[in-house]
Tab-separated table of C-alpha atoms in Angstrom:
chain	number	residue	atom	x	y	z
A	1	MET	CA	-25.692	-52.933	42.247
A	2	GLY	CA	-26.393	-56.848	40.896
A	3	TYR	CA	-24.318	-58.160	38.308
A	4	ILE	CA	-26.819	-56.420	35.488
A	5	SER	CA	-28.493	-53.051	36.543
A	6	LYS	CA	-32.106	-52.314	36.466
A	7	LYS	CA	-31.094	-50.224	32.995
A	8	GLY	CA	-29.472	-53.556	31.620
A	9	LEU	CA	-32.556	-55.567	32.478
A	10	ASP	CA	-34.784	-53.193	30.860
A	11	ASN	CA	-32.519	-53.283	27.697
A	12	LEU	CA	-32.194	-56.865	27.596
A	13	PRO	CA	-35.195	-58.007	25.788
A	14	SER	CA	-34.285	-55.618	22.718
A	15	TYR	CA	-31.044	-57.113	22.517
A	16	LYS	CA	-29.743	-58.343	18.924
A	17	ALA	CA	-27.073	-60.676	18.700
A	18	SER	CA	-23.932	-59.391	17.281
A	19	ALA	CA	-22.648	-60.360	13.881
A	20	THR	CA	-19.795	-62.868	13.938
A	21	VAL	CA	-17.696	-62.846	10.824
A	22	ASP	CA	-15.287	-65.806	11.019
A	23	ASN	CA	-12.704	-65.791	8.210
A	24	SER	CA	-10.646	-68.192	9.535
A	25	ILE	CA	-8.986	-70.445	6.774
A	26	LEU	CA	-9.388	-73.826	9.062
A	27	TYR	CA	-13.172	-72.765	10.333
A	28	LYS	CA	-14.176	-72.539	6.682
A	29	ASN	CA	-12.724	-75.611	4.916
A	30	VAL	CA	-12.454	-77.864	8.215
A	31	PHE	CA	-14.382	-77.306	11.057
A	32	SER	CA	-17.388	-75.687	10.073
A	33	PRO	CA	-18.293	-78.149	7.451
A	34	LEU	CA	-17.492	-81.125	10.259
A	35	CYS	CA	-19.556	-79.663	12.901
A	36	ASP	CA	-22.183	-79.060	10.558
A	37	ARG	CA	-22.360	-83.062	9.899
A	38	LEU	CA	-21.668	-83.540	13.555
A	39	VAL	CA	-24.819	-81.509	14.489
A	40	GLN	CA	-26.931	-83.700	12.439
A	41	TYR	CA	-26.461	-86.566	14.655
A	42	THR	CA	-26.708	-84.343	17.966
A	43	PRO	CA	-30.127	-85.056	19.585
A	44	LEU	CA	-32.460	-81.959	19.619
A	45	TRP	CA	-32.984	-82.095	23.278
A	46	LEU	CA	-29.311	-81.390	23.800
A	47	ALA	CA	-28.776	-77.912	24.937
A	48	PRO	CA	-26.129	-75.582	23.343
A	49	ASN	CA	-24.759	-74.474	26.737
A	50	LEU	CA	-24.351	-77.713	27.794
A	51	ILE	CA	-22.353	-78.504	24.691
A	52	THR	CA	-20.296	-75.418	25.587
A	53	VAL	CA	-19.754	-76.426	29.146
A	54	LEU	CA	-18.537	-80.092	27.927
A	55	GLY	CA	-16.039	-78.474	25.560
A	56	LEU	CA	-14.799	-76.173	28.602
A	57	LEU	CA	-14.635	-79.110	31.080
A	58	ALA	CA	-12.653	-80.972	28.380
A	59	ASN	CA	-9.596	-78.387	28.520
A	60	VAL	CA	-10.038	-78.274	32.289
A	61	LEU	CA	-9.676	-81.740	32.630
A	62	ALA	CA	-6.692	-81.418	30.160
A	63	GLY	CA	-5.248	-78.784	32.443
A	64	LEU	CA	-5.591	-80.767	35.393
A	65	VAL	CA	-3.904	-83.696	33.770
A	66	SER	CA	-0.778	-81.890	32.637
A	67	VAL	CA	-0.389	-80.606	36.461
A	68	PHE	CA	-0.880	-84.080	37.877
A	69	PHE	CA	1.626	-86.023	35.224
A	70	TYR	CA	4.000	-83.466	34.488
A	71	PRO	CA	6.614	-82.183	37.273
A	72	LYS	CA	7.318	-78.752	37.877
A	73	ASN	CA	7.467	-76.998	34.380
A	74	GLY	CA	11.007	-76.039	35.195
A	75	MET	CA	12.437	-79.387	34.955
A	76	VAL	CA	13.362	-80.641	31.468
A	77	ASN	CA	16.554	-82.353	31.777
A	78	SER	CA	14.900	-85.927	32.091
A	79	THR	CA	13.532	-87.853	29.211
A	80	THR	CA	10.026	-87.985	28.832
A	81	THR	CA	8.688	-91.268	30.318
A	82	ASN	CA	5.808	-93.016	28.557
A	83	VAL	CA	3.007	-91.906	31.029
A	84	GLU	CA	3.996	-88.236	30.201
A	85	ARG	CA	3.809	-89.060	26.343
A	86	TYR	CA	0.224	-90.458	27.107
A	87	ALA	CA	-0.458	-87.603	29.518
A	88	ALA	CA	0.676	-85.187	26.678
A	89	ILE	CA	-1.839	-87.080	23.469
A	90	PHE	CA	-4.811	-86.989	25.934
A	91	CYS	CA	-4.231	-83.248	26.226
A	92	ALA	CA	-4.167	-82.789	22.554
A	93	VAL	CA	-7.484	-84.707	22.108
A	94	MET	CA	-9.266	-82.999	24.990
A	95	VAL	CA	-8.041	-79.755	23.365
A	96	MET	CA	-9.455	-80.904	20.084
A	97	ALA	CA	-12.757	-81.915	21.644
A	98	ASN	CA	-13.006	-78.429	22.972
A	99	LEU	CA	-12.432	-76.773	19.514
A	100	VAL	CA	-14.830	-79.176	17.700
A	101	LEU	CA	-17.624	-78.728	20.484
A	102	ASP	CA	-17.017	-74.861	20.555
A	103	ASN	CA	-17.940	-74.978	16.782
A	104	MET	CA	-20.958	-77.241	17.435
A	105	ASP	CA	-22.732	-75.473	20.028
A	106	GLY	CA	-23.980	-71.962	17.824
A	107	LYS	CA	-25.007	-74.534	15.104
A	108	GLN	CA	-27.347	-76.363	17.640
A	109	ALA	CA	-28.731	-73.217	18.832
A	110	ARG	CA	-29.431	-72.076	15.627
A	111	ARG	CA	-30.718	-75.625	14.510
A	112	THR	CA	-33.122	-75.808	17.637
A	113	LYS	CA	-33.841	-71.863	17.456
A	114	THR	CA	-32.571	-71.619	21.342
A	115	SER	CA	-29.883	-68.820	20.484
A	116	SER	CA	-29.874	-66.481	23.513
A	117	PRO	CA	-27.926	-63.862	25.197
A	118	LEU	CA	-26.886	-66.319	28.005
A	119	GLY	CA	-25.728	-68.621	25.227
A	120	GLU	CA	-23.660	-65.716	23.909
A	121	LEU	CA	-22.139	-65.292	27.525
A	122	VAL	CA	-21.625	-68.872	28.203
A	123	ASP	CA	-20.048	-69.404	24.962
A	124	HIS	CA	-17.479	-66.244	24.989
A	125	GLY	CA	-16.846	-66.820	28.881
A	126	SER	CA	-15.862	-70.341	28.348
A	127	ASP	CA	-13.406	-69.084	25.658
A	128	SER	CA	-11.777	-66.742	28.011
A	129	LEU	CA	-11.159	-69.419	30.657
A	130	THR	CA	-9.517	-71.571	27.912
A	131	LEU	CA	-6.820	-68.942	27.277
A	132	GLY	CA	-5.356	-69.592	30.766
A	133	MET	CA	-5.858	-73.614	30.613
A	134	LEU	CA	-4.035	-73.576	27.358
A	135	ALA	CA	-1.048	-71.578	28.481
A	136	LEU	CA	-0.931	-73.953	31.837
A	137	MET	CA	-1.072	-77.046	29.129
A	138	VAL	CA	1.613	-75.767	27.269
A	139	GLY	CA	3.947	-74.645	30.307
A	140	GLN	CA	3.617	-77.793	32.070
A	141	VAL	CA	4.176	-80.172	29.221
A	142	PHE	CA	6.843	-78.550	27.483
A	143	GLY	CA	8.742	-77.311	30.461
A	144	GLY	CA	11.257	-74.679	30.193
A	145	HIS	CA	11.413	-71.164	32.199
A	146	PRO	CA	7.823	-70.601	33.983
A	147	ILE	CA	8.062	-67.248	32.630
A	148	PHE	CA	7.012	-68.514	29.270
A	149	PRO	CA	3.282	-69.490	29.886
A	150	LEU	CA	2.764	-66.445	31.728
A	151	LEU	CA	3.487	-64.285	28.598
A	152	GLN	CA	1.651	-66.808	26.507
A	153	PHE	CA	-1.795	-66.037	28.652
A	154	LEU	CA	-0.976	-62.362	29.167
A	155	PHE	CA	-0.803	-61.274	25.620
A	156	THR	CA	-3.574	-63.371	24.624
A	157	SER	CA	-5.776	-62.487	27.208
A	158	VAL	CA	-5.288	-58.902	26.421
A	159	ALA	CA	-6.195	-59.510	22.541
A	160	PHE	CA	-9.027	-61.340	23.729
A	161	TYR	CA	-10.292	-58.690	25.975
A	162	MET	CA	-9.861	-56.042	23.156
A	163	ALA	CA	-11.787	-57.809	20.379
A	164	HIS	CA	-14.641	-57.850	22.953
A	165	TRP	CA	-14.121	-54.211	23.889
A	166	GLU	CA	-13.854	-53.432	20.054
A	167	GLU	CA	-17.583	-55.258	19.424
A	168	TYR	CA	-18.929	-52.919	22.353
A	169	PHE	CA	-18.556	-50.274	19.786
A	170	THR	CA	-18.679	-51.857	16.400
A	171	HIS	CA	-21.640	-54.686	17.370
A	172	SER	CA	-19.679	-57.120	15.432
A	173	LEU	CA	-16.833	-59.748	16.024
A	174	VAL	CA	-14.890	-60.120	12.903
A	175	LEU	CA	-12.032	-63.064	13.140
A	176	GLY	CA	-9.100	-62.776	10.533
A	177	SER	CA	-7.684	-65.490	8.333
A	178	VAL	CA	-5.479	-66.908	11.110
A	179	THR	CA	-7.286	-67.072	14.621
A	180	GLY	CA	-6.578	-68.123	18.039
A	181	PRO	CA	-10.038	-70.058	18.661
A	182	THR	CA	-9.367	-71.985	15.586
A	183	GLU	CA	-5.805	-71.857	14.273
A	184	GLY	CA	-4.366	-71.181	17.758
A	185	GLU	CA	-5.907	-74.069	19.373
A	186	THR	CA	-5.145	-76.484	16.415
A	187	ALA	CA	-1.590	-75.618	16.902
A	188	VAL	CA	-1.448	-76.361	20.339
A	189	SER	CA	-3.260	-79.611	19.949
A	190	THR	CA	-0.355	-80.311	17.509
A	191	ALA	CA	2.297	-79.346	19.255
A	192	LEU	CA	0.948	-81.554	22.213
A	193	MET	CA	0.875	-84.177	19.824
A	194	THR	CA	4.735	-83.855	19.246
A	195	VAL	CA	5.486	-84.356	22.533
A	196	PHE	CA	3.887	-87.912	22.550
A	197	PHE	CA	6.203	-88.900	19.535
A	198	PHE	CA	9.404	-86.852	20.259
A	199	GLY	CA	9.207	-85.974	24.001
A	200	ARG	CA	9.492	-82.561	25.421
A	201	GLU	CA	12.771	-82.221	24.483
A	202	PHE	CA	11.588	-81.443	20.942
A	203	TRP	CA	10.675	-78.332	22.321
A	204	HIS	CA	14.287	-77.117	23.498
A	205	TYR	CA	16.270	-78.026	20.755
A	206	GLU	CA	18.408	-74.659	19.801
A	207	ILE	CA	17.278	-73.802	16.196
A	208	ALA	CA	19.225	-70.357	15.823
A	209	PHE	CA	21.143	-67.792	17.878
A	210	GLY	CA	20.535	-69.889	20.990
A	211	ILE	CA	16.781	-69.934	20.692
A	212	SER	CA	14.601	-72.953	21.101
A	213	LEU	CA	11.557	-73.940	19.656
A	214	TYR	CA	9.318	-73.207	22.850
A	215	PRO	CA	10.422	-69.526	23.243
A	216	ALA	CA	10.543	-68.877	19.389
A	217	MET	CA	6.594	-70.281	19.530
A	218	VAL	CA	5.774	-68.067	22.446
A	219	GLY	CA	7.598	-65.096	20.281
A	220	LEU	CA	4.995	-65.553	17.514
A	221	VAL	CA	2.233	-65.633	19.724
A	222	ILE	CA	3.295	-62.121	21.307
A	223	ALA	CA	3.714	-60.793	17.776
A	224	SER	CA	0.149	-62.182	16.814
A	225	ALA	CA	-1.393	-60.676	19.828
A	226	VAL	CA	0.265	-57.287	19.236
A	227	PHE	CA	-0.995	-57.231	15.762
A	228	ASN	CA	-4.589	-58.121	16.879
A	229	PHE	CA	-4.368	-55.641	19.711
A	230	TYR	CA	-3.395	-52.620	17.296
A	231	GLY	CA	-6.339	-53.691	14.957
A	232	CYS	CA	-8.698	-53.611	17.660
A	233	VAL	CA	-7.634	-50.187	18.851
A	234	THR	CA	-7.953	-48.618	15.802
A	235	ARG	CA	-11.197	-50.182	14.545
A	236	GLY	CA	-13.020	-49.922	17.987
A	237	MET	CA	-11.753	-46.276	18.467
A	238	THR	CA	-13.001	-45.251	14.666
A	239	LYS	CA	-16.494	-46.431	15.359
A	240	ALA	CA	-16.710	-44.769	18.893
A	241	THR	CA	-15.483	-41.322	17.352
A	242	LYS	CA	-17.845	-41.847	14.549
A	243	ASP	CA	-20.613	-42.560	16.954
A	244	GLY	CA	-19.735	-39.410	19.023
A	245	ILE	CA	-18.322	-41.096	22.074
A	246	SER	CA	-14.939	-39.257	22.907
A	247	PRO	CA	-11.544	-40.686	22.968
A	248	THR	CA	-11.080	-40.489	26.560
A	249	THR	CA	-14.571	-42.477	27.290
A	250	ALA	CA	-13.864	-45.082	24.845
A	251	LEU	CA	-10.121	-45.576	26.439
A	252	SER	CA	-11.254	-45.444	29.919
A	253	GLN	CA	-12.983	-48.655	29.399
A	254	LEU	CA	-9.938	-50.284	29.081
A	255	ILE	CA	-9.212	-49.550	32.990
A	256	PRO	CA	-10.172	-52.868	33.990
A	257	ILE	CA	-7.728	-54.945	31.955
A	258	THR	CA	-5.004	-52.655	32.380
A	259	THR	CA	-5.311	-52.664	36.512
A	260	PHE	CA	-5.519	-56.405	35.908
A	261	THR	CA	-2.300	-56.605	33.854
A	262	ILE	CA	-0.278	-54.041	35.830
A	263	SER	CA	-1.486	-55.481	39.121
A	264	PHE	CA	-0.216	-59.065	38.332
A	265	CYS	CA	3.152	-57.752	36.518
A	266	ILE	CA	4.057	-56.140	40.087
A	267	TRP	CA	2.757	-58.963	42.131
A	268	ILE	CA	5.001	-61.161	39.911
A	269	TYR	CA	8.130	-58.806	40.129
A	270	SER	CA	7.758	-58.285	43.577
A	271	ASP	CA	7.624	-62.158	44.769
A	272	TYR	CA	8.790	-64.276	41.568
A	273	THR	CA	9.470	-67.166	43.861
A	274	PHE	CA	6.093	-67.544	44.872
A	275	TYR	CA	5.208	-67.490	41.145
A	276	GLU	CA	8.134	-69.735	40.207
A	277	ASP	CA	7.023	-72.159	43.198
A	278	ASN	CA	3.191	-71.949	42.382
A	279	SER	CA	2.834	-70.835	38.799
A	280	SER	CA	0.048	-73.533	37.930
A	281	LEU	CA	-2.207	-72.244	40.836
A	282	PHE	CA	-0.965	-68.698	39.705
A	283	LEU	CA	-1.941	-69.043	36.271
A	284	GLY	CA	-5.615	-70.830	37.309
A	285	THR	CA	-5.991	-67.604	39.708
A	286	LEU	CA	-5.164	-65.119	36.672
A	287	SER	CA	-7.467	-67.187	34.507
A	288	LEU	CA	-10.650	-67.100	37.056
A	289	ILE	CA	-10.335	-63.154	37.198
A	290	PHE	CA	-9.686	-62.753	33.610
A	291	SER	CA	-12.831	-64.464	32.870
A	292	THR	CA	-14.668	-62.634	35.434
A	293	LEU	CA	-13.484	-59.180	33.590
A	294	CYS	CA	-14.536	-60.659	30.241
A	295	CYS	CA	-17.681	-61.992	31.208
A	296	ARG	CA	-18.707	-58.278	32.784
A	297	CYS	CA	-17.605	-56.785	29.370
A	298	ILE	CA	-19.539	-59.144	27.423
A	299	VAL	CA	-22.618	-58.405	29.905
A	300	GLN	CA	-22.383	-54.634	29.318
A	301	ARG	CA	-22.384	-54.679	25.503
A	302	ILE	CA	-25.229	-57.441	25.731
A	303	CYS	CA	-27.517	-55.067	28.017
A	304	ASN	CA	-26.311	-52.007	26.537
A	305	GLU	CA	-24.643	-50.723	29.420
A	306	PRO	CA	-21.936	-48.253	30.112
A	307	PHE	CA	-18.763	-50.059	30.917
A	308	GLN	CA	-17.565	-49.690	34.745
A	309	VAL	CA	-13.831	-48.921	35.462
A	310	PHE	CA	-13.692	-51.177	38.547
A	311	TYR	CA	-14.814	-54.601	39.813
A	312	LYS	CA	-14.407	-56.080	43.517
A	313	THR	CA	-12.429	-58.958	41.610
A	314	LEU	CA	-9.503	-56.928	40.913
A	315	LEU	CA	-9.407	-56.345	44.796
A	316	LEU	CA	-6.887	-59.378	45.315
A	317	PRO	CA	-4.230	-58.609	42.712
A	318	ILE	CA	-4.528	-54.764	43.658
A	319	LEU	CA	-3.994	-55.564	47.382
A	320	VAL	CA	-1.318	-58.100	46.890
A	321	ALA	CA	0.812	-55.921	44.654
A	322	THR	CA	0.330	-52.989	47.196
A	323	PHE	CA	1.605	-54.639	49.889
A	324	ASN	CA	4.493	-56.396	47.949
A	325	SER	CA	5.272	-53.046	46.533
A	326	SER	CA	5.383	-51.353	50.233
A	327	THR	CA	7.627	-54.064	51.476
A	328	LEU	CA	9.707	-53.540	48.572
A	329	PHE	CA	10.078	-49.732	49.357
A	330	PHE	CA	10.934	-50.333	52.878
A	331	GLY	CA	14.084	-52.206	51.931
A	332	ARG	CA	13.034	-55.956	51.086
A	333	GLN	CA	14.742	-57.315	47.777
A	334	PRO	CA	12.606	-59.022	45.232
A	335	PRO	CA	12.868	-62.643	44.858
A	336	THR	CA	14.731	-63.977	41.779
A	337	SER	CA	14.734	-66.842	39.986
A	338	GLN	CA	17.361	-69.556	40.818
């Protein structure tokens, strides 16, 4: 079967865009009015999808800059250099550029009457890749224990996937008053700016009980993701049950993201030294695989196809996790952090 089944192709012409309700405080009061103004100066020939891709490239470029100009993310003893400060402010500007462009693409699509299922896929697919880039940037620029950017990515990615799983049943994407796409990216951009003014050492000052600012921030991200996860499950299951879909069928559609999460957790546990030495590469790989899963989820909703429970993309983490687990079973000790 191809990326879209024959049934999906038959259903595609009848697709109607899902309703998106964005209750974000910053979106309503700052970014939506700003982007309404900016889009008026945008040429009509500029495709909305190109705006989306430009925003994604801004974040990818920022991620590459953070990896190139910052040392391995565990090194926080040295004073932040001027080059590192300028790299941090560059990343902050790129994150903000992505946020603005991400809000402009939909307005440009409506303005030019070019809204399409492809545009929705490109928009949300780019958002899924952004999660990994943000975690990578924060981990590189802030420094500290390499487990923090991984935790940030895993929890936010699961919450992101759950929002689209819920949309599969409810046919609407409802965002709260504090959202990852708006408040989250604004917080990351602001946090990166603080490195320019105060250095990365700022995020390692102890605030209470031996906890520094960076772990505290990651803790808040995890708490927010768990809260959103619970809301998505509740609303999604309620709508699925109302539509006559059994709980088993609805929950079975979470097998791909569950497999993804468990496989990578096993991979990291069984070969932590590899992750510690190659955390940027690891997060990049995670991001690409996760984005593929999200795009498949979105395509199945758009084409009104049943969820698949397995994708070839998952073969890499499953095979590596299986191999590493088997070597542990036969006596090899898991590497630990130095």
